[in-house]
PDB file of C-alpha atoms and ligand atoms in Angstrom:
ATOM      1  CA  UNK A 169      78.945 104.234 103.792  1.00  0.00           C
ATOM      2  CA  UNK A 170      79.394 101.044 105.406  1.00  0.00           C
ATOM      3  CA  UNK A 171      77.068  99.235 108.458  1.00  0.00           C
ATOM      4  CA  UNK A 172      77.286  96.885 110.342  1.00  0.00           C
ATOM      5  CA  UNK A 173      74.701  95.094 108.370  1.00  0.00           C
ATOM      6  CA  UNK A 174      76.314  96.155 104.931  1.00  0.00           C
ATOM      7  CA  UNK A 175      77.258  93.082 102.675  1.00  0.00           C
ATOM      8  CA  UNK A 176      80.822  93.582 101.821  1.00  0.00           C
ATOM      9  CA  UNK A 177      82.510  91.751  99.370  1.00  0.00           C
ATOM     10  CA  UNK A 178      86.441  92.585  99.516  1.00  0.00           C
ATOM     11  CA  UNK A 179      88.817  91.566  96.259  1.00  0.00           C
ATOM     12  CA  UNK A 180      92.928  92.039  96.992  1.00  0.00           C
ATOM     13  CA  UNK A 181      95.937  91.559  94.601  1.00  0.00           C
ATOM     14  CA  UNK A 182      99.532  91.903  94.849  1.00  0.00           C
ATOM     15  CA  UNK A 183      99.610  94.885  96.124  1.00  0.00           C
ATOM     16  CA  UNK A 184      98.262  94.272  99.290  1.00  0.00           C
ATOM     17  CA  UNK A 185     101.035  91.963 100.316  1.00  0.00           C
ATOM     18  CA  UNK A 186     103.741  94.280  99.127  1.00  0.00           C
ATOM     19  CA  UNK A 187     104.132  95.890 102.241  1.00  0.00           C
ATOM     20  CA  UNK A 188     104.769  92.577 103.781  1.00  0.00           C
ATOM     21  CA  UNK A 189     108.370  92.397 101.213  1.00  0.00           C
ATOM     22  CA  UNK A 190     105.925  89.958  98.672  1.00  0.00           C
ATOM     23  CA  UNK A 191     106.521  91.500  95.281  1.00  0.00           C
ATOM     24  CA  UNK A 192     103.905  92.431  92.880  1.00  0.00           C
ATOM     25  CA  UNK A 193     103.160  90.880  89.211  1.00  0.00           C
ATOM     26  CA  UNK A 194     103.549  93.916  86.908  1.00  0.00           C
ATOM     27  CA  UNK A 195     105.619  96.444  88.761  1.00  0.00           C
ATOM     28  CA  UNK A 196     109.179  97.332  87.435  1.00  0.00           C
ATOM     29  CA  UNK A 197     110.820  95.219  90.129  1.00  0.00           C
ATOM     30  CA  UNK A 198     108.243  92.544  89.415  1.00  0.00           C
ATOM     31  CA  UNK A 199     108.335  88.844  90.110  1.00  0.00           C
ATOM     32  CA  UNK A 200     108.623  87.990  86.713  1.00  0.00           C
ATOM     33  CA  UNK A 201     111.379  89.886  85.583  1.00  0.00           C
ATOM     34  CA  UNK A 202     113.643  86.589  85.884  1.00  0.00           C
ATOM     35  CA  UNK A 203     110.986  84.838  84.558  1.00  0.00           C
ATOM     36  CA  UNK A 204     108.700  85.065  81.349  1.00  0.00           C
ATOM     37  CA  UNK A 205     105.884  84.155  82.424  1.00  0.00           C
ATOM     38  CA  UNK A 206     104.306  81.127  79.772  1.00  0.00           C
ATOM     39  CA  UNK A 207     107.975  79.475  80.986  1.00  0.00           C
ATOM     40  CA  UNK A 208     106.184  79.377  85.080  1.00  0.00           C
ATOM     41  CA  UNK A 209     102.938  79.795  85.107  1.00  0.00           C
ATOM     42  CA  UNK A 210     101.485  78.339  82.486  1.00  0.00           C
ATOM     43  CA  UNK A 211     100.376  74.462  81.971  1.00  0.00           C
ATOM     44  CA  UNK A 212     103.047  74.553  78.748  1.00  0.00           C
ATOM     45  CA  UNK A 213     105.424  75.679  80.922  1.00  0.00           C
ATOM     46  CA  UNK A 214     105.367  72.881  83.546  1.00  0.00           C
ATOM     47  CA  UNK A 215     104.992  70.429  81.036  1.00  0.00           C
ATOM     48  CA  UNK A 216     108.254  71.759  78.858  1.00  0.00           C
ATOM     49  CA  UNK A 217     110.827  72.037  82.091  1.00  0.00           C
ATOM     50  CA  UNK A 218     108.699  70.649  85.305  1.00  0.00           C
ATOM     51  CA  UNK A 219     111.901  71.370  87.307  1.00  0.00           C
ATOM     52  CA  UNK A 220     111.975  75.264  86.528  1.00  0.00           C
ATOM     53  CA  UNK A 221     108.527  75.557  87.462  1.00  0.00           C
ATOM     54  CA  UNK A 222     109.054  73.607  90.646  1.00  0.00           C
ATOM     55  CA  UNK A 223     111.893  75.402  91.585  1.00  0.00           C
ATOM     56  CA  UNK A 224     110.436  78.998  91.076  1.00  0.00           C
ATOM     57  CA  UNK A 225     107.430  78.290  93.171  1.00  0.00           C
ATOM     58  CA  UNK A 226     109.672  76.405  95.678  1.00  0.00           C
ATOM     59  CA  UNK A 227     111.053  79.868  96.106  1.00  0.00           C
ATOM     60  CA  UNK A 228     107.977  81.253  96.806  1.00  0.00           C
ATOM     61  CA  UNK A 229     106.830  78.843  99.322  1.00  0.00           C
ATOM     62  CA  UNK A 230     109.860  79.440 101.291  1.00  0.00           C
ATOM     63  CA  UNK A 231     109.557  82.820 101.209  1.00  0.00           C
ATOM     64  CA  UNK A 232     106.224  82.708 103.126  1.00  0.00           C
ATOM     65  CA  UNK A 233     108.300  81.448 106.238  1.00  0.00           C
ATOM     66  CA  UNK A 234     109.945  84.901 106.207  1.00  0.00           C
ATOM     67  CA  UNK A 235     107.288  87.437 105.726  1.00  0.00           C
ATOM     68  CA  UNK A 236     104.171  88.313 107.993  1.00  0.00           C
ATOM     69  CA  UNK A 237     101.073  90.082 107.556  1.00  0.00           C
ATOM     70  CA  UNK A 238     100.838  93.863 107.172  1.00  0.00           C
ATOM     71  CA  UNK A 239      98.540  96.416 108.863  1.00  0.00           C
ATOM     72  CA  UNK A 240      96.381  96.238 105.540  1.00  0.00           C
ATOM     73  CA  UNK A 241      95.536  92.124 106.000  1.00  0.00           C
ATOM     74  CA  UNK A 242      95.160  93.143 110.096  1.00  0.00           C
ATOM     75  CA  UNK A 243      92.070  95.710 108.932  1.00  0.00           C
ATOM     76  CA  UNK A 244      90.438  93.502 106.563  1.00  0.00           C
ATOM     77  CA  UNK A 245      90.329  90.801 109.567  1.00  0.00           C
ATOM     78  CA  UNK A 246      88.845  93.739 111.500  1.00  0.00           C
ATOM     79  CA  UNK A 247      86.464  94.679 109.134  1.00  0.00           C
ATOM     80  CA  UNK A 248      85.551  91.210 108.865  1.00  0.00           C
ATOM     81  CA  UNK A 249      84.657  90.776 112.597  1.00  0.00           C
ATOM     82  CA  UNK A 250      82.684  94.043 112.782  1.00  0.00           C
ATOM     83  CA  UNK A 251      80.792  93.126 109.695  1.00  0.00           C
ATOM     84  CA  UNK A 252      77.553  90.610 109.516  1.00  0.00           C
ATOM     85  CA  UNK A 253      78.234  89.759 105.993  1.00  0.00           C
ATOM     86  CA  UNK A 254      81.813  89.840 104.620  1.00  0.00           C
ATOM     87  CA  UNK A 255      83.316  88.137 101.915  1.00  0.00           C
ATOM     88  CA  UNK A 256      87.428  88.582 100.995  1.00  0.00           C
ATOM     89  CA  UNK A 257      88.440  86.997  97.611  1.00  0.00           C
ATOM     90  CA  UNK A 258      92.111  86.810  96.985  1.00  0.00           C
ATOM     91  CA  UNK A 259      94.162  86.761  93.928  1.00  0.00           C
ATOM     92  CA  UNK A 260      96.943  86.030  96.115  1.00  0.00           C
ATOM     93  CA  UNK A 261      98.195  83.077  96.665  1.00  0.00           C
ATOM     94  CA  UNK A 262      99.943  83.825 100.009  1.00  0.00           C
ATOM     95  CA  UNK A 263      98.621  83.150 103.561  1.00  0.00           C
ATOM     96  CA  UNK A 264      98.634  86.288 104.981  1.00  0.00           C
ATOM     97  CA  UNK A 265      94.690  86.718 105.159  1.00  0.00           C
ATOM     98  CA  UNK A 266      94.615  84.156 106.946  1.00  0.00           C
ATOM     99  CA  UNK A 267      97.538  84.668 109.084  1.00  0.00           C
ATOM    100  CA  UNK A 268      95.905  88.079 109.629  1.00  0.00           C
ATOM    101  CA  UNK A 269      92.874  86.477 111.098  1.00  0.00           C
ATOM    102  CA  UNK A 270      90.443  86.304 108.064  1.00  0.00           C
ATOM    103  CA  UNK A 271      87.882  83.811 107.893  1.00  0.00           C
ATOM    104  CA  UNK A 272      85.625  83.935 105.018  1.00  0.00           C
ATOM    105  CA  UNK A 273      88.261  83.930 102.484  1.00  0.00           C
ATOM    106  CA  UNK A 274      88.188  82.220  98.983  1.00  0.00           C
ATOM    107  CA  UNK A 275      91.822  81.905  97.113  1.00  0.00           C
ATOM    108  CA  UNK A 276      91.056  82.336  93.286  1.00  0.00           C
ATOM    109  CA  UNK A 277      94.016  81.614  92.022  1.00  0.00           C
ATOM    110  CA  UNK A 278      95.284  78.877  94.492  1.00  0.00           C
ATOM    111  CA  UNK A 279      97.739  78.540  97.648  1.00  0.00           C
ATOM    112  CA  UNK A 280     101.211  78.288  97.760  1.00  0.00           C
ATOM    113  CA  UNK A 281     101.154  76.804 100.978  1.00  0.00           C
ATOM    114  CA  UNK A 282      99.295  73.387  98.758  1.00  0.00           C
ATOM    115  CA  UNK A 283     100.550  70.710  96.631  1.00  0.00           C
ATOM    116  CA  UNK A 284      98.257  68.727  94.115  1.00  0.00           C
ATOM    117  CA  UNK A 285      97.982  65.529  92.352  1.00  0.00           C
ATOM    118  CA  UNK A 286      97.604  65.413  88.835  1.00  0.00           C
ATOM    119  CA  UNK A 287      96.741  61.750  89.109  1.00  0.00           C
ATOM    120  CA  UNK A 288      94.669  61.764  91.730  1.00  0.00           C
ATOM    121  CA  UNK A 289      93.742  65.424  92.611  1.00  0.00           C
ATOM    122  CA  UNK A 290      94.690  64.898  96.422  1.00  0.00           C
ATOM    123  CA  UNK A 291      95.174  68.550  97.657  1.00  0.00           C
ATOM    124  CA  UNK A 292      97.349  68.998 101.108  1.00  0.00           C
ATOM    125  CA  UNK A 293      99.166  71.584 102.542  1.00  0.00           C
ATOM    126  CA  UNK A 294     103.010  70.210 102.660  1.00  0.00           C
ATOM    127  CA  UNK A 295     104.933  73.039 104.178  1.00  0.00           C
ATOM    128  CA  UNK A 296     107.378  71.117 106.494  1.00  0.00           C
ATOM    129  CA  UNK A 297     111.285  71.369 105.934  1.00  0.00           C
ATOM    130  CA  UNK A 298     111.547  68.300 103.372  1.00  0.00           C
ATOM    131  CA  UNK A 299     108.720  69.690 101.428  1.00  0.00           C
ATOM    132  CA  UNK A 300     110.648  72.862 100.792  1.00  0.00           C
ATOM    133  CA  UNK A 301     113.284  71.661  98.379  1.00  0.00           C
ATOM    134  CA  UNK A 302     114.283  71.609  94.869  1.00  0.00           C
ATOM    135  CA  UNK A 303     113.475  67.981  94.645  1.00  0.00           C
ATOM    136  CA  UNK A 304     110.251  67.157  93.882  1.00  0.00           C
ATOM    137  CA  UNK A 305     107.218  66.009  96.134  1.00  0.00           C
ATOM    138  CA  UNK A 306     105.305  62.546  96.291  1.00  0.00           C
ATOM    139  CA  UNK A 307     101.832  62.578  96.738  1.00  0.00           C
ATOM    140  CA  UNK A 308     100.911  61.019 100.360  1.00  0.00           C
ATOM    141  CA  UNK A 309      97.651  58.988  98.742  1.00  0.00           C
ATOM    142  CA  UNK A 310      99.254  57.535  95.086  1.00  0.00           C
ATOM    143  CA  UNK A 311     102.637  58.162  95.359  1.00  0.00           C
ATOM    144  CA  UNK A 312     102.677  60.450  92.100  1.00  0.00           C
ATOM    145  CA  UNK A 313     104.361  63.782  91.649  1.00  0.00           C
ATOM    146  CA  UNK A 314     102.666  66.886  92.894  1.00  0.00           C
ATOM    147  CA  UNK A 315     102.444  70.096  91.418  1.00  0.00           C
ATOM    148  CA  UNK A 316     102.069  73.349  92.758  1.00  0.00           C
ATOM    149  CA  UNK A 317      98.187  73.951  93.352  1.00  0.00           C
ATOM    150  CA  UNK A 318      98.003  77.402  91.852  1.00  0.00           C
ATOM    151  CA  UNK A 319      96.178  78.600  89.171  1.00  0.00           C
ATOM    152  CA  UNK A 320      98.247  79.087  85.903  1.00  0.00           C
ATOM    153  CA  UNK A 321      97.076  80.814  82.936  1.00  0.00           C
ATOM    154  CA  UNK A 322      94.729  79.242  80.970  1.00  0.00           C
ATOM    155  CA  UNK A 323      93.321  77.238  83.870  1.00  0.00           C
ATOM    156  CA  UNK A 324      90.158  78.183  85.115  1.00  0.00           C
ATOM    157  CA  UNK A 325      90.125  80.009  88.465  1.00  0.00           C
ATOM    158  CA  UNK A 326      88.686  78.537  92.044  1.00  0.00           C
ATOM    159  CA  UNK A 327      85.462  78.969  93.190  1.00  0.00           C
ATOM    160  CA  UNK A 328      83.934  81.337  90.504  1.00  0.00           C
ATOM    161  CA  UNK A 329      80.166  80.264  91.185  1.00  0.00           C
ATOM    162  CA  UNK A 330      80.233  81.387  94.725  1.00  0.00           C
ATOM    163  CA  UNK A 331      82.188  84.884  93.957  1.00  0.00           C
ATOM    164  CA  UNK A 332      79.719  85.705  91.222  1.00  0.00           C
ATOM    165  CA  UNK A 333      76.710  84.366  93.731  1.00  0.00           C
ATOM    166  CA  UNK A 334      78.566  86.855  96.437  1.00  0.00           C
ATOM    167  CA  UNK A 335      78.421  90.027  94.000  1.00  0.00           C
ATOM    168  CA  UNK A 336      75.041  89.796  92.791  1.00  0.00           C
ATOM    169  CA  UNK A 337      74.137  90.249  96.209  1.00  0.00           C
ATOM    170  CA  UNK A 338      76.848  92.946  97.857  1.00  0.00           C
ATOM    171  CA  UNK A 339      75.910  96.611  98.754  1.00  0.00           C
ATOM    172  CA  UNK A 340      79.850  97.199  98.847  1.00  0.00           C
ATOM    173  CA  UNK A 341      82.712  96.037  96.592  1.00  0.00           C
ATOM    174  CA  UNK A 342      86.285  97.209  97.437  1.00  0.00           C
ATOM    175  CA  UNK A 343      89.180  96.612  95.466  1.00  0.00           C
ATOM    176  CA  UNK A 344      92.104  96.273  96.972  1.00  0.00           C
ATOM    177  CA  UNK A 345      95.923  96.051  95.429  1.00  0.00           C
ATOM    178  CA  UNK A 346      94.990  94.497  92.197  1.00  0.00           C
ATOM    179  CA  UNK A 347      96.249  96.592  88.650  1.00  0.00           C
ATOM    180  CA  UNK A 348      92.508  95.204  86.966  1.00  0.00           C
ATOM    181  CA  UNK A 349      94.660  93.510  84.339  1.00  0.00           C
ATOM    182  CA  UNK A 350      93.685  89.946  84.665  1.00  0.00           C
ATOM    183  CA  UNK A 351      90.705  88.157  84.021  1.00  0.00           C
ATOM    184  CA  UNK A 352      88.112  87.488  85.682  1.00  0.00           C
ATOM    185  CA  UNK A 353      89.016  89.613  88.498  1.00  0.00           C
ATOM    186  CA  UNK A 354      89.146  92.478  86.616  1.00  0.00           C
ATOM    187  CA  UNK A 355      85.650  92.096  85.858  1.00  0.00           C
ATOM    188  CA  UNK A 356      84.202  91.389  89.507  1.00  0.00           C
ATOM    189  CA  UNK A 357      84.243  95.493  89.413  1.00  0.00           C
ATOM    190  CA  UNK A 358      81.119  95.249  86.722  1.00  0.00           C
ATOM    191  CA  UNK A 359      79.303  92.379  88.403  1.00  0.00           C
ATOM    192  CA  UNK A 360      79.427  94.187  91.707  1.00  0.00           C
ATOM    193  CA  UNK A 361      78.044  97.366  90.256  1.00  0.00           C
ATOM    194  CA  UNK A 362      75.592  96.170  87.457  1.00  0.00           C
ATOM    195  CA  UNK A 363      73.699  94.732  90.982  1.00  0.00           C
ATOM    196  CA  UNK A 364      74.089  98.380  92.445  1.00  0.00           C
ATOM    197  CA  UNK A 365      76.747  97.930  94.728  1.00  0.00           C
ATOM    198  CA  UNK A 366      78.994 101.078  95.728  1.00  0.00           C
ATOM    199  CA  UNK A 367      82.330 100.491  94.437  1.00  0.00           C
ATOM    200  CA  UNK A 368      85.457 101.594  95.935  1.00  0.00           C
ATOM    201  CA  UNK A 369      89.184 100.859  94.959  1.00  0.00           C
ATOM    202  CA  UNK A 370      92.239 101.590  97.334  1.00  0.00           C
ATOM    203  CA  UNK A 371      95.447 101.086  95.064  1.00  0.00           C
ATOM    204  CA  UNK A 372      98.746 102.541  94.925  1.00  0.00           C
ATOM    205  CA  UNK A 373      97.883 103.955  91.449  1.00  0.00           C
ATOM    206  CA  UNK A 374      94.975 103.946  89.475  1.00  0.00           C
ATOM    207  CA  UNK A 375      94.086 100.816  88.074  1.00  0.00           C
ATOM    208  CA  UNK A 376      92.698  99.669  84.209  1.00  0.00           C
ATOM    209  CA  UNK A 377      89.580 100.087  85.138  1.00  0.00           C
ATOM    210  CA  UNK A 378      89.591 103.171  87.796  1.00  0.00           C
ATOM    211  CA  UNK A 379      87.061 105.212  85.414  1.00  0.00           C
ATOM    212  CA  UNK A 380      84.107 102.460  86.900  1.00  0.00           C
ATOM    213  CA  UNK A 381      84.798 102.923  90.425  1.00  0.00           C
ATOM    214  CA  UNK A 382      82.312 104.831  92.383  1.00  0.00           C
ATOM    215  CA  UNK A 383      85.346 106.160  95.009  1.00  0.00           C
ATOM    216  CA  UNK A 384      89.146 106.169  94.615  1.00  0.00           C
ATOM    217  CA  UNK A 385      91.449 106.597  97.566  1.00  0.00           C
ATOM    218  CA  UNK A 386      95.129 106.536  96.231  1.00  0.00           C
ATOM    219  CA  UNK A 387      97.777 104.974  98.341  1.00  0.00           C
ATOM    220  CA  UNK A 388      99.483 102.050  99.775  1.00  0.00           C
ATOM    221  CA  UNK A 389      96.776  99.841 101.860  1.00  0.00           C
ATOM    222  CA  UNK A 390      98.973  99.335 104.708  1.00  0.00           C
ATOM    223  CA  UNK A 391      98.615 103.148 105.675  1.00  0.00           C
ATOM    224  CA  UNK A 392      95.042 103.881 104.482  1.00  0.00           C
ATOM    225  CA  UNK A 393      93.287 100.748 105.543  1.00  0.00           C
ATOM    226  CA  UNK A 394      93.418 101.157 109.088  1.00  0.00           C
ATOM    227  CA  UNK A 395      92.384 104.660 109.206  1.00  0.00           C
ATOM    228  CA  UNK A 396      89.342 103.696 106.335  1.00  0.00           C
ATOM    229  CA  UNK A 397      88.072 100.663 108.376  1.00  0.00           C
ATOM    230  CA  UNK A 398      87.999 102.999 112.040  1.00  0.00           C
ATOM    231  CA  UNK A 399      86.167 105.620 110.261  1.00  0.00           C
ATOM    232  CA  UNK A 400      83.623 103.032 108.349  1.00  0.00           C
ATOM    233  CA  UNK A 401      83.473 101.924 112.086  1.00  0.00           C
ATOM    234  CA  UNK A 402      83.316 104.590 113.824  1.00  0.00           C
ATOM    235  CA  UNK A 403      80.625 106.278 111.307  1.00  0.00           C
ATOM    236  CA  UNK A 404      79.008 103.154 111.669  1.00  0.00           C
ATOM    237  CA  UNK A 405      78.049 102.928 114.850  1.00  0.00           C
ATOM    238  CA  UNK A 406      77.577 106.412 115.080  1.00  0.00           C
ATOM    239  CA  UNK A 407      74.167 106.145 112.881  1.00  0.00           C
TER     240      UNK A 407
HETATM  241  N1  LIG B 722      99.163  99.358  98.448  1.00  0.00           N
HETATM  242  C1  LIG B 722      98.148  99.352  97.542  1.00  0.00           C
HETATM  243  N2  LIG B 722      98.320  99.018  96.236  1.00  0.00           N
HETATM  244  C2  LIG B 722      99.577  98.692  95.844  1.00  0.00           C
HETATM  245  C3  LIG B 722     100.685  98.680  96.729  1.00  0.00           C
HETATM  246  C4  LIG B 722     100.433  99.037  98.080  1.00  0.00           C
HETATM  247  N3  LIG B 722     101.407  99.057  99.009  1.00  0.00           N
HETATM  248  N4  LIG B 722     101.790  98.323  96.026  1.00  0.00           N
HETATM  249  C5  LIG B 722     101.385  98.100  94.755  1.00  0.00           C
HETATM  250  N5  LIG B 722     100.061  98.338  94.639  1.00  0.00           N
HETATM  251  C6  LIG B 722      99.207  98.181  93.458  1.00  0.00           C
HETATM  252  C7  LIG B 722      99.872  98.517  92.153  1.00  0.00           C
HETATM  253  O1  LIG B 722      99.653  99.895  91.845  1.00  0.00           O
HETATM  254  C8  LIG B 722      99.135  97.610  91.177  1.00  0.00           C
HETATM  255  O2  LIG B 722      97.993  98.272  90.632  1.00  0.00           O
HETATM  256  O3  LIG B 722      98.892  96.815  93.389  1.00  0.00           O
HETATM  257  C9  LIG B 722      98.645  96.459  92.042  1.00  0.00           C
HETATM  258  C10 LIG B 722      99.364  95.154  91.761  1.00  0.00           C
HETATM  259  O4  LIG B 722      99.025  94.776  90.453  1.00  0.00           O
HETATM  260  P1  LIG B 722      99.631  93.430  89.836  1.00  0.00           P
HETATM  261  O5  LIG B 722     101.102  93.358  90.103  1.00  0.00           O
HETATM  262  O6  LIG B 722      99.109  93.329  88.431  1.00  0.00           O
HETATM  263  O7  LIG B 722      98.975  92.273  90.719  1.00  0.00           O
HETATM  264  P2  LIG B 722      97.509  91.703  90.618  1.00  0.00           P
HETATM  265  O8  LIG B 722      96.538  92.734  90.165  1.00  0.00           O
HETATM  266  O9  LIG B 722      97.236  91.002  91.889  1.00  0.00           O
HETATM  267  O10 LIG B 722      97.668  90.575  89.454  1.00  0.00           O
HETATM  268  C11 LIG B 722      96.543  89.732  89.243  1.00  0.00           C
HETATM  269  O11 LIG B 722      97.858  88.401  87.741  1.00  0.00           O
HETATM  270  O12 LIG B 722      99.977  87.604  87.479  1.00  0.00           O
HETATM  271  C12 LIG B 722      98.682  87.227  87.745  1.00  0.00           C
HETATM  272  O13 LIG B 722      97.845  85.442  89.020  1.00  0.00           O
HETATM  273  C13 LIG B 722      98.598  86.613  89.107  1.00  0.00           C
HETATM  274  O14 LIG B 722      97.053  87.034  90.897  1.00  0.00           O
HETATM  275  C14 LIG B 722      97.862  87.666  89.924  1.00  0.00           C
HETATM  276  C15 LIG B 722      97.016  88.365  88.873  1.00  0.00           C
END
């Protein structure tokens, strides 16, 4: 199924970090059961009670000091390595890929580890102790308030050209931990296959759009990951 020389294009969600203690958008237990979400991620919402906002993803970003990568991120770093041409697109905003060890990695909805400037648009990672608080955070280059440089709905996502450049060309697209609910994710499925890719999902349950996916394997991606990327592997260098 997979060579060496295959041209993988990898997409995770939430539910790849939820074996790492992150919680996912739309389960029962979900993130945003304290929260509606137009009142924290949405533009509205930030403008109508900045502090709320702040505070919420404040919580976030410290939470990222107390979780580590799961045996799921560890296999798509493998994978990576093995691989000639690999591409992992996140909906996370997390650092566990990268923590993990993956390289070629695009964030499409942003990093909590970031701050950015409305004013300006200066984008740094600010993840020291005094950058951790309630209180909110100057921008090193005009001295304005920063935000949290995530994605929000209604904003456009990051880096769409070069996904949609990436799936036109794949011979593999794997879905990983994402429910297919949000947009334009959701849709990467279509671009992937409309080119002729092979298209494979590994999910705790089947997601929106499972009927499109050439292969299915059901279960959390911290237990079937490894064993998939030995076999693709193994099979691989078999040939
Ligand atoms: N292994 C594999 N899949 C899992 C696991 C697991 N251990 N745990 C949960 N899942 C699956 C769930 O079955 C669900 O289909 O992960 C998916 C998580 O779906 P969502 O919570 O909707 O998260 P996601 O698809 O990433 O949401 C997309 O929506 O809220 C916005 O911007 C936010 O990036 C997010 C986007």
């Amino acid at each position: 199924m997979i060579a060496k020389n295959t041209r993988v294009v990898v997409l995770t969600g939430a539910g790849i970090s939820a074996e790492s203690g992150i919680r996912t958008f739309r389960a029962s237990d979900g993130l945003w059961e304290e929260h509606r979400i137009e009142d924290v991620a949405t533009p509205q919402g930030w403008r109508d009670n900045p502090q709320l906002v702040w505070s919420f993803y404040q919580q976030r970003r410290r939470q990222l000091l107390e979780v580590e990568p799961n045996p799921g991120h560890i296999a798509l770093a493998e994978l990576e390595r093995y691989l000639d041409d690999f591409l992992l697109v996140t909906q996370n905003v997390d650092d566990l890929h990268e923590r993990a060890g993956s390289n070629n990695l695009i964030h499409m909805h942003g990093e909590l580890e970031k701050l950015r400037c409305e004013d300006c648009g200066h984008i740094e990672a600010m993840m020291d102790e005094e950058h951790l608080t309630d209180v909110f955070v100057a921008c090193t280059n005009c001295g304005s308030r920063l935000r949290p440089h995530i994605v929000w709905f209604g904003e456009i996502p990051l880096q769409t050209h070069e996904i949609e450049n990436a799936l036109s060309q794949c011979d593999v697209f794997i879905a990983i931990g994402t429910s297919g609910h949000v947009y334009p994710a959701s849709n990467y499925l279509h671009k992937a296959s409309m080119h002729g890719a092979r298209t494979i999902c590994i999910n705790l349950d089947p997601p929106e759009n499972i009927e499109f996916f050439n292969d299915f394997f059901q279960g959390k991606s911290g237990e079937l990951l490894p064993e998939l990327v030995e076999q693709w592997i193994k099979d691989s260098t078999v040939e």
